[in-house]
PDB file of C-alpha atoms in Angstrom:
ATOM      1  CA  UNK A 773       0.208  -0.027   0.039  1.00 85.00           C
ATOM      2  CA  UNK A 774       0.644   3.888   0.090  1.00 90.00           C
ATOM      3  CA  UNK A 775       3.148   5.308   2.665  1.00 95.00           C
ATOM      4  CA  UNK A 776       3.216   9.018   2.741  1.00 97.00           C
ATOM      5  CA  UNK A 777       6.163  10.498   5.010  1.00 98.00           C
ATOM      6  CA  UNK A 778       6.110  14.104   6.122  1.00 98.00           C
ATOM      7  CA  UNK A 779       9.452  16.520   6.797  1.00 98.00           C
ATOM      8  CA  UNK A 780       9.897  18.457   9.136  1.00 98.00           C
ATOM      9  CA  UNK A 781       7.482  17.417  11.930  1.00 97.00           C
ATOM     10  CA  UNK A 782       7.441  20.443  13.373  1.00 98.00           C
ATOM     11  CA  UNK A 783       8.309  24.071  11.727  1.00 98.00           C
ATOM     12  CA  UNK A 784       9.129  27.474  13.832  1.00 98.00           C
ATOM     13  CA  UNK A 785       9.563  30.797  11.724  1.00 98.00           C
ATOM     14  CA  UNK A 786       9.216  34.428  12.098  1.00 98.00           C
ATOM     15  CA  UNK A 787       6.709  36.649  10.848  1.00 98.00           C
ATOM     16  CA  UNK A 788       7.028  36.918   7.462  1.00 97.00           C
ATOM     17  CA  UNK A 789       9.613  34.365   6.612  1.00 98.00           C
ATOM     18  CA  UNK A 790       8.427  31.436   4.568  1.00 98.00           C
ATOM     19  CA  UNK A 791       7.871  27.890   5.115  1.00 98.00           C
ATOM     20  CA  UNK A 792       8.408  24.633   3.146  1.00 98.00           C
ATOM     21  CA  UNK A 793       7.126  21.380   4.214  1.00 98.00           C
ATOM     22  CA  UNK A 794       8.407  18.443   1.874  1.00 98.00           C
ATOM     23  CA  UNK A 795       6.094  14.674   1.566  1.00 98.00           C
ATOM     24  CA  UNK A 796       6.916  11.156  -0.409  1.00 98.00           C
ATOM     25  CA  UNK A 797       5.383   9.217  -1.488  1.00 98.00           C
ATOM     26  CA  UNK A 798       5.587   4.909  -2.549  1.00 97.00           C
ATOM     27  CA  UNK A 799       3.139   4.329  -4.605  1.00 95.00           C
ATOM     28  CA  UNK A 800       3.704   5.615  -8.417  1.00 95.00           C
ATOM     29  CA  UNK A 801       0.119   5.264  -9.512  1.00 93.00           C
ATOM     30  CA  UNK A 802      -0.957   8.048  -6.802  1.00 94.00           C
ATOM     31  CA  UNK A 803      -2.296  11.059  -8.798  1.00 94.00           C
ATOM     32  CA  UNK A 804      -3.672  13.066  -6.414  1.00 95.00           C
ATOM     33  CA  UNK A 805      -1.978  15.132  -3.864  1.00 97.00           C
ATOM     34  CA  UNK A 806      -4.066  17.443  -1.251  1.00 97.00           C
ATOM     35  CA  UNK A 807      -2.427  19.272   1.814  1.00 98.00           C
ATOM     36  CA  UNK A 808      -4.283  20.521   4.907  1.00 98.00           C
ATOM     37  CA  UNK A 809      -4.382  22.547   7.566  1.00 98.00           C
ATOM     38  CA  UNK A 810      -5.836  21.593  10.941  1.00 97.00           C
ATOM     39  CA  UNK A 811      -5.958  24.395  13.845  1.00 96.00           C
ATOM     40  CA  UNK A 812      -6.132  23.137  17.178  1.00 93.00           C
ATOM     41  CA  UNK A 813      -8.675  21.804  18.190  1.00 91.00           C
ATOM     42  CA  UNK A 814     -10.526  21.649  14.891  1.00 94.00           C
ATOM     43  CA  UNK A 815     -11.154  19.545  11.864  1.00 96.00           C
ATOM     44  CA  UNK A 816      -8.905  19.317   9.195  1.00 97.00           C
ATOM     45  CA  UNK A 817      -9.427  21.139   6.045  1.00 97.00           C
ATOM     46  CA  UNK A 818      -8.185  21.297   2.653  1.00 97.00           C
ATOM     47  CA  UNK A 819      -6.010  24.151   1.479  1.00 97.00           C
ATOM     48  CA  UNK A 820      -4.715  23.373  -1.823  1.00 97.00           C
ATOM     49  CA  UNK A 821      -4.141  20.405  -3.905  1.00 96.00           C
ATOM     50  CA  UNK A 822      -2.777  19.157  -7.144  1.00 95.00           C
ATOM     51  CA  UNK A 823      -3.470  16.184  -9.925  1.00 93.00           C
ATOM     52  CA  UNK A 824      -0.136  14.431 -10.959  1.00 88.00           C
ATOM     53  CA  UNK A 825      -0.926  16.275 -14.265  1.00 87.00           C
ATOM     54  CA  UNK A 826       0.144  19.596 -12.886  1.00 86.00           C
ATOM     55  CA  UNK A 827       3.716  20.235 -11.699  1.00 91.00           C
ATOM     56  CA  UNK A 828       3.037  23.189  -9.766  1.00 95.00           C
ATOM     57  CA  UNK A 829      -0.183  25.113  -7.988  1.00 94.00           C
ATOM     58  CA  UNK A 830      -0.802  28.562  -6.799  1.00 96.00           C
ATOM     59  CA  UNK A 831      -3.006  29.826  -4.111  1.00 94.00           C
ATOM     60  CA  UNK A 832      -2.686  33.662  -3.198  1.00 96.00           C
ATOM     61  CA  UNK A 833       0.492  32.492  -0.725  1.00 97.00           C
ATOM     62  CA  UNK A 834       0.582  28.985  -0.783  1.00 98.00           C
ATOM     63  CA  UNK A 835       2.291  26.727  -3.778  1.00 98.00           C
ATOM     64  CA  UNK A 836       2.565  23.525  -4.157  1.00 98.00           C
ATOM     65  CA  UNK A 837       5.007  22.119  -6.187  1.00 97.00           C
ATOM     66  CA  UNK A 838       5.386  17.798  -7.623  1.00 97.00           C
ATOM     67  CA  UNK A 839       7.850  16.159  -8.891  1.00 96.00           C
ATOM     68  CA  UNK A 840       6.323  12.599 -10.158  1.00 94.00           C
ATOM     69  CA  UNK A 841       9.222  10.943 -10.976  1.00 94.00           C
ATOM     70  CA  UNK A 842      11.204  11.572  -7.589  1.00 95.00           C
ATOM     71  CA  UNK A 843       7.922  10.776  -6.079  1.00 96.00           C
ATOM     72  CA  UNK A 844       7.697  14.151  -3.657  1.00 96.00           C
ATOM     73  CA  UNK A 845       5.782  17.274  -3.446  1.00 98.00           C
ATOM     74  CA  UNK A 846       6.348  20.060  -1.283  1.00 98.00           C
ATOM     75  CA  UNK A 847       4.187  23.215  -0.132  1.00 98.00           C
ATOM     76  CA  UNK A 848       5.388  26.259   0.199  1.00 98.00           C
ATOM     77  CA  UNK A 849       4.211  29.144   2.560  1.00 98.00           C
ATOM     78  CA  UNK A 850       5.065  32.445   1.881  1.00 97.00           C
ATOM     79  CA  UNK A 851       5.033  36.366   3.743  1.00 98.00           C
ATOM     80  CA  UNK A 852       3.839  33.945   6.698  1.00 98.00           C
ATOM     81  CA  UNK A 853       1.210  35.224   9.498  1.00 97.00           C
ATOM     82  CA  UNK A 854       0.694  33.961  12.715  1.00 96.00           C
ATOM     83  CA  UNK A 855      -3.042  32.471  11.680  1.00 96.00           C
ATOM     84  CA  UNK A 856      -0.650  30.079   9.421  1.00 98.00           C
ATOM     85  CA  UNK A 857       0.576  28.341  12.828  1.00 98.00           C
ATOM     86  CA  UNK A 858      -1.594  24.891  12.625  1.00 98.00           C
ATOM     87  CA  UNK A 859      -0.607  21.313  12.100  1.00 98.00           C
ATOM     88  CA  UNK A 860       0.172  20.846   8.435  1.00 98.00           C
ATOM     89  CA  UNK A 861      -1.105  17.415   6.276  1.00 98.00           C
ATOM     90  CA  UNK A 862      -0.153  15.819   3.138  1.00 98.00           C
ATOM     91  CA  UNK A 863      -1.537  13.274   1.636  1.00 97.00           C
ATOM     92  CA  UNK A 864      -2.098  11.134  -1.469  1.00 96.00           C
ATOM     93  CA  UNK A 865      -4.398   9.136  -3.275  1.00 93.00           C
ATOM     94  CA  UNK A 866      -5.108   6.981  -6.478  1.00 91.00           C
ATOM     95  CA  UNK A 867      -8.477   8.526  -7.422  1.00 87.00           C
ATOM     96  CA  UNK A 868     -10.842   6.211  -9.434  1.00 79.00           C
ATOM     97  CA  UNK A 869      -8.990   3.719  -6.999  1.00 74.00           C
ATOM     98  CA  UNK A 870     -10.185   2.254  -3.280  1.00 71.00           C
ATOM     99  CA  UNK A 871     -13.181   4.609  -2.410  1.00 76.00           C
ATOM    100  CA  UNK A 872     -10.371   7.541  -3.040  1.00 84.00           C
ATOM    101  CA  UNK A 873      -8.634   7.234  -0.021  1.00 89.00           C
ATOM    102  CA  UNK A 874      -6.069   9.051   1.352  1.00 93.00           C
ATOM    103  CA  UNK A 875      -3.177   8.208   2.935  1.00 94.00           C
ATOM    104  CA  UNK A 876      -1.751  11.236   4.852  1.00 96.00           C
ATOM    105  CA  UNK A 877       1.808  11.798   6.177  1.00 97.00           C
ATOM    106  CA  UNK A 878       2.597  12.382  10.343  1.00 96.00           C
ATOM    107  CA  UNK A 879       1.981  15.966   9.851  1.00 97.00           C
ATOM    108  CA  UNK A 880       4.155  19.265  10.369  1.00 98.00           C
ATOM    109  CA  UNK A 881       3.411  21.508  13.226  1.00 98.00           C
ATOM    110  CA  UNK A 882       4.094  24.822  12.449  1.00 98.00           C
ATOM    111  CA  UNK A 883       4.517  27.998  14.756  1.00 98.00           C
ATOM    112  CA  UNK A 884       4.584  31.266  13.184  1.00 98.00           C
ATOM    113  CA  UNK A 885       6.230  33.423  15.770  1.00 96.00           C
ATOM    114  CA  UNK A 886       5.358  37.461  15.875  1.00 91.00           C
TER     115      UNK A 886
ATOM    116  CA  UNK B 105     -26.625  24.431   6.010  1.00 74.00           C
ATOM    117  CA  UNK B 106     -24.364  21.436   4.042  1.00 79.00           C
ATOM    118  CA  UNK B 107     -22.271  19.747   6.177  1.00 93.00           C
ATOM    119  CA  UNK B 108     -21.118  16.405   8.161  1.00 96.00           C
ATOM    120  CA  UNK B 109     -22.070  16.274  11.818  1.00 97.00           C
ATOM    121  CA  UNK B 110     -20.842  13.892  14.287  1.00 98.00           C
ATOM    122  CA  UNK B 111     -22.389  12.931  17.799  1.00 97.00           C
ATOM    123  CA  UNK B 112     -21.543  13.006  20.987  1.00 97.00           C
ATOM    124  CA  UNK B 113     -18.378  15.631  20.205  1.00 97.00           C
ATOM    125  CA  UNK B 114     -17.379  13.932  23.766  1.00 97.00           C
ATOM    126  CA  UNK B 115     -17.701  10.621  25.658  1.00 97.00           C
ATOM    127  CA  UNK B 116     -16.360   9.176  28.724  1.00 97.00           C
ATOM    128  CA  UNK B 117     -17.243   5.814  29.095  1.00 96.00           C
ATOM    129  CA  UNK B 118     -16.310   2.706  31.226  1.00 96.00           C
ATOM    130  CA  UNK B 119     -14.358  -0.905  29.681  1.00 97.00           C
ATOM    131  CA  UNK B 120     -16.733  -3.033  28.238  1.00 96.00           C
ATOM    132  CA  UNK B 121     -19.522  -0.719  26.922  1.00 96.00           C
ATOM    133  CA  UNK B 122     -20.950  -0.807  23.924  1.00 96.00           C
ATOM    134  CA  UNK B 123     -20.984   2.377  21.889  1.00 96.00           C
ATOM    135  CA  UNK B 124     -21.732   4.025  18.554  1.00 97.00           C
ATOM    136  CA  UNK B 125     -20.364   6.815  17.179  1.00 98.00           C
ATOM    137  CA  UNK B 126     -22.786   8.983  14.683  1.00 98.00           C
ATOM    138  CA  UNK B 127     -21.951  10.644  11.389  1.00 98.00           C
ATOM    139  CA  UNK B 128     -24.680  12.184   8.967  1.00 97.00           C
ATOM    140  CA  UNK B 129     -23.648  14.307   6.413  1.00 97.00           C
ATOM    141  CA  UNK B 130     -26.058  16.509   4.356  1.00 95.00           C
ATOM    142  CA  UNK B 131     -24.270  17.017   1.074  1.00 93.00           C
ATOM    143  CA  UNK B 132     -25.214  14.352  -0.913  1.00 92.00           C
ATOM    144  CA  UNK B 133     -21.030  12.589  -1.431  1.00 94.00           C
ATOM    145  CA  UNK B 134     -21.431   9.139  -2.168  1.00 93.00           C
ATOM    146  CA  UNK B 135     -18.078   8.415  -0.351  1.00 95.00           C
ATOM    147  CA  UNK B 136     -17.369   8.233   3.185  1.00 96.00           C
ATOM    148  CA  UNK B 137     -14.605   7.606   5.522  1.00 96.00           C
ATOM    149  CA  UNK B 138     -13.451   7.068   9.597  1.00 97.00           C
ATOM    150  CA  UNK B 139     -10.287   8.478  10.648  1.00 97.00           C
ATOM    151  CA  UNK B 140      -8.396   7.568  13.963  1.00 96.00           C
ATOM    152  CA  UNK B 141      -6.420  10.718  15.133  1.00 96.00           C
ATOM    153  CA  UNK B 142      -4.718  11.535  17.856  1.00 93.00           C
ATOM    154  CA  UNK B 143      -4.712  15.346  18.861  1.00 85.00           C
ATOM    155  CA  UNK B 144      -2.719  16.635  16.186  1.00 84.00           C
ATOM    156  CA  UNK B 145      -1.087  13.452  14.824  1.00 92.00           C
ATOM    157  CA  UNK B 146      -1.660  11.693  12.068  1.00 93.00           C
ATOM    158  CA  UNK B 147      -5.190  10.812  10.356  1.00 95.00           C
ATOM    159  CA  UNK B 148      -5.246   6.626  10.218  1.00 94.00           C
ATOM    160  CA  UNK B 149      -8.246   5.107   8.114  1.00 94.00           C
ATOM    161  CA  UNK B 150      -9.755   2.740  10.182  1.00 95.00           C
ATOM    162  CA  UNK B 151     -13.248   2.342   7.503  1.00 96.00           C
ATOM    163  CA  UNK B 152     -14.442   3.750   4.568  1.00 94.00           C
ATOM    164  CA  UNK B 153     -17.722   3.090   2.426  1.00 94.00           C
ATOM    165  CA  UNK B 154     -17.903   3.756  -1.341  1.00 88.00           C
ATOM    166  CA  UNK B 155     -22.028   3.960  -1.521  1.00 92.00           C
ATOM    167  CA  UNK B 156     -24.954   1.751   0.402  1.00 94.00           C
ATOM    168  CA  UNK B 157     -24.356  -1.460   1.191  1.00 94.00           C
ATOM    169  CA  UNK B 158     -20.080  -0.929   0.796  1.00 93.00           C
ATOM    170  CA  UNK B 159     -18.100  -0.853   3.670  1.00 94.00           C
ATOM    171  CA  UNK B 160     -14.405  -1.585   3.654  1.00 93.00           C
ATOM    172  CA  UNK B 161     -11.238  -1.870   6.142  1.00 92.00           C
ATOM    173  CA  UNK B 162      -8.652   1.181   6.104  1.00 89.00           C
ATOM    174  CA  UNK B 163      -5.237   0.805   6.357  1.00 82.00           C
ATOM    175  CA  UNK B 164      -5.599   0.690  10.554  1.00 82.00           C
ATOM    176  CA  UNK B 165      -6.423  -2.089  12.119  1.00 76.00           C
ATOM    177  CA  UNK B 166      -9.423  -2.007  14.233  1.00 79.00           C
ATOM    178  CA  UNK B 167     -11.935  -3.525  16.348  1.00 88.00           C
ATOM    179  CA  UNK B 168     -14.860  -1.613  15.484  1.00 93.00           C
ATOM    180  CA  UNK B 169     -17.706  -1.893  12.906  1.00 94.00           C
ATOM    181  CA  UNK B 170     -19.345   0.003  10.311  1.00 96.00           C
ATOM    182  CA  UNK B 171     -22.930   0.624   8.680  1.00 96.00           C
ATOM    183  CA  UNK B 172     -23.745   2.352   5.291  1.00 97.00           C
ATOM    184  CA  UNK B 173     -27.683   1.634   5.454  1.00 97.00           C
ATOM    185  CA  UNK B 174     -28.397   5.047   4.142  1.00 96.00           C
ATOM    186  CA  UNK B 175     -26.533   7.135   1.994  1.00 96.00           C
ATOM    187  CA  UNK B 176     -26.129  10.125   4.860  1.00 97.00           C
ATOM    188  CA  UNK B 177     -25.330   8.026   7.576  1.00 97.00           C
ATOM    189  CA  UNK B 178     -21.947   6.018   8.428  1.00 98.00           C
ATOM    190  CA  UNK B 179     -21.989   5.138  12.137  1.00 98.00           C
ATOM    191  CA  UNK B 180     -19.409   3.547  13.565  1.00 97.00           C
ATOM    192  CA  UNK B 181     -19.476   0.871  16.478  1.00 96.00           C
ATOM    193  CA  UNK B 182     -17.363  -0.256  19.266  1.00 94.00           C
ATOM    194  CA  UNK B 183     -18.862  -3.801  20.919  1.00 93.00           C
ATOM    195  CA  UNK B 184     -16.670  -3.367  24.053  1.00 94.00           C
ATOM    196  CA  UNK B 185     -14.570  -0.726  24.532  1.00 94.00           C
ATOM    197  CA  UNK B 186     -11.526  -0.674  25.760  1.00 95.00           C
ATOM    198  CA  UNK B 187      -8.562   2.226  26.911  1.00 96.00           C
ATOM    199  CA  UNK B 188      -7.036   1.459  23.628  1.00 93.00           C
ATOM    200  CA  UNK B 189      -9.883   3.059  22.457  1.00 95.00           C
ATOM    201  CA  UNK B 190      -9.367   6.383  23.325  1.00 96.00           C
ATOM    202  CA  UNK B 191      -8.451   8.765  20.709  1.00 96.00           C
ATOM    203  CA  UNK B 192     -10.446  11.212  18.435  1.00 97.00           C
ATOM    204  CA  UNK B 193     -12.422   9.424  15.600  1.00 97.00           C
ATOM    205  CA  UNK B 194     -12.804  11.652  12.751  1.00 97.00           C
ATOM    206  CA  UNK B 195     -15.471  10.973  10.003  1.00 98.00           C
ATOM    207  CA  UNK B 196     -15.475  12.543   6.133  1.00 97.00           C
ATOM    208  CA  UNK B 197     -16.650  12.337   2.864  1.00 96.00           C
ATOM    209  CA  UNK B 198     -16.303  13.042  -0.297  1.00 94.00           C
ATOM    210  CA  UNK B 199     -17.916  13.126  -3.415  1.00 91.00           C
ATOM    211  CA  UNK B 200     -17.757  11.150  -7.044  1.00 84.00           C
ATOM    212  CA  UNK B 201     -14.318  11.136  -8.606  1.00 79.00           C
ATOM    213  CA  UNK B 202     -13.508  14.676  -6.503  1.00 83.00           C
ATOM    214  CA  UNK B 203     -10.691  14.159  -4.010  1.00 84.00           C
ATOM    215  CA  UNK B 204     -11.774  16.856  -1.580  1.00 91.00           C
ATOM    216  CA  UNK B 205     -12.871  14.758   1.589  1.00 95.00           C
ATOM    217  CA  UNK B 206     -14.820  17.002   4.499  1.00 96.00           C
ATOM    218  CA  UNK B 207     -14.500  16.345   7.819  1.00 97.00           C
ATOM    219  CA  UNK B 208     -16.580  16.284  10.329  1.00 97.00           C
ATOM    220  CA  UNK B 209     -15.903  18.011  14.250  1.00 96.00           C
ATOM    221  CA  UNK B 210     -14.992  14.520  15.384  1.00 97.00           C
ATOM    222  CA  UNK B 211     -15.753  12.254  18.735  1.00 98.00           C
ATOM    223  CA  UNK B 212     -13.546  13.001  21.512  1.00 97.00           C
ATOM    224  CA  UNK B 213     -13.623   8.939  23.162  1.00 97.00           C
ATOM    225  CA  UNK B 214     -12.331   8.274  26.624  1.00 97.00           C
ATOM    226  CA  UNK B 215     -12.254   4.924  27.660  1.00 97.00           C
ATOM    227  CA  UNK B 216     -11.763   4.498  31.431  1.00 96.00           C
TER     228      UNK B 216
END
């Protein structure tokens, strides 16, 4: 089955700096890679996703890049703000198979210091 | 309002009791999922469903069972709760070939 590894497990950045979280996956058939943000005591929420036919996607201050050959993808947050503090999870899935189930990485706790 | 709901939100129960965690969604989604998550830690898939009368075990072995008799309802049952079941249980749903999963607020279970 799919295995997703995520690094780092914790990340502390100064407000205004950039944050980068990296994930690797094992199953070359995976074709969908979402990122979820979970604030303390809240439910996970999708912040951005990318499909395997695209190498990069951007939405305001967040961007995701995908390298299918190396089987890794990354989340980039620019101009970080205190409200970006949360746990971020990457995931991988094969859309159209096995109920589109997601395999999650272990999470990265991001702390943005004002 | 279209959303996904879970009850109860918090539950403290003694060892050996039978419990059912409720999950309902009003978004018309065909697929539903149950995850187990210790606070702030990795999400582990324990059950999922393609649609009515279809259920599958997830990647994490679990002593729980699920049923899907109605599209909108996906309850999870523990026949005999144990302290090792103490965790947060998150329900989620998705639509068709779209990948995004919408999560419920979770049930925080404590077994004493």
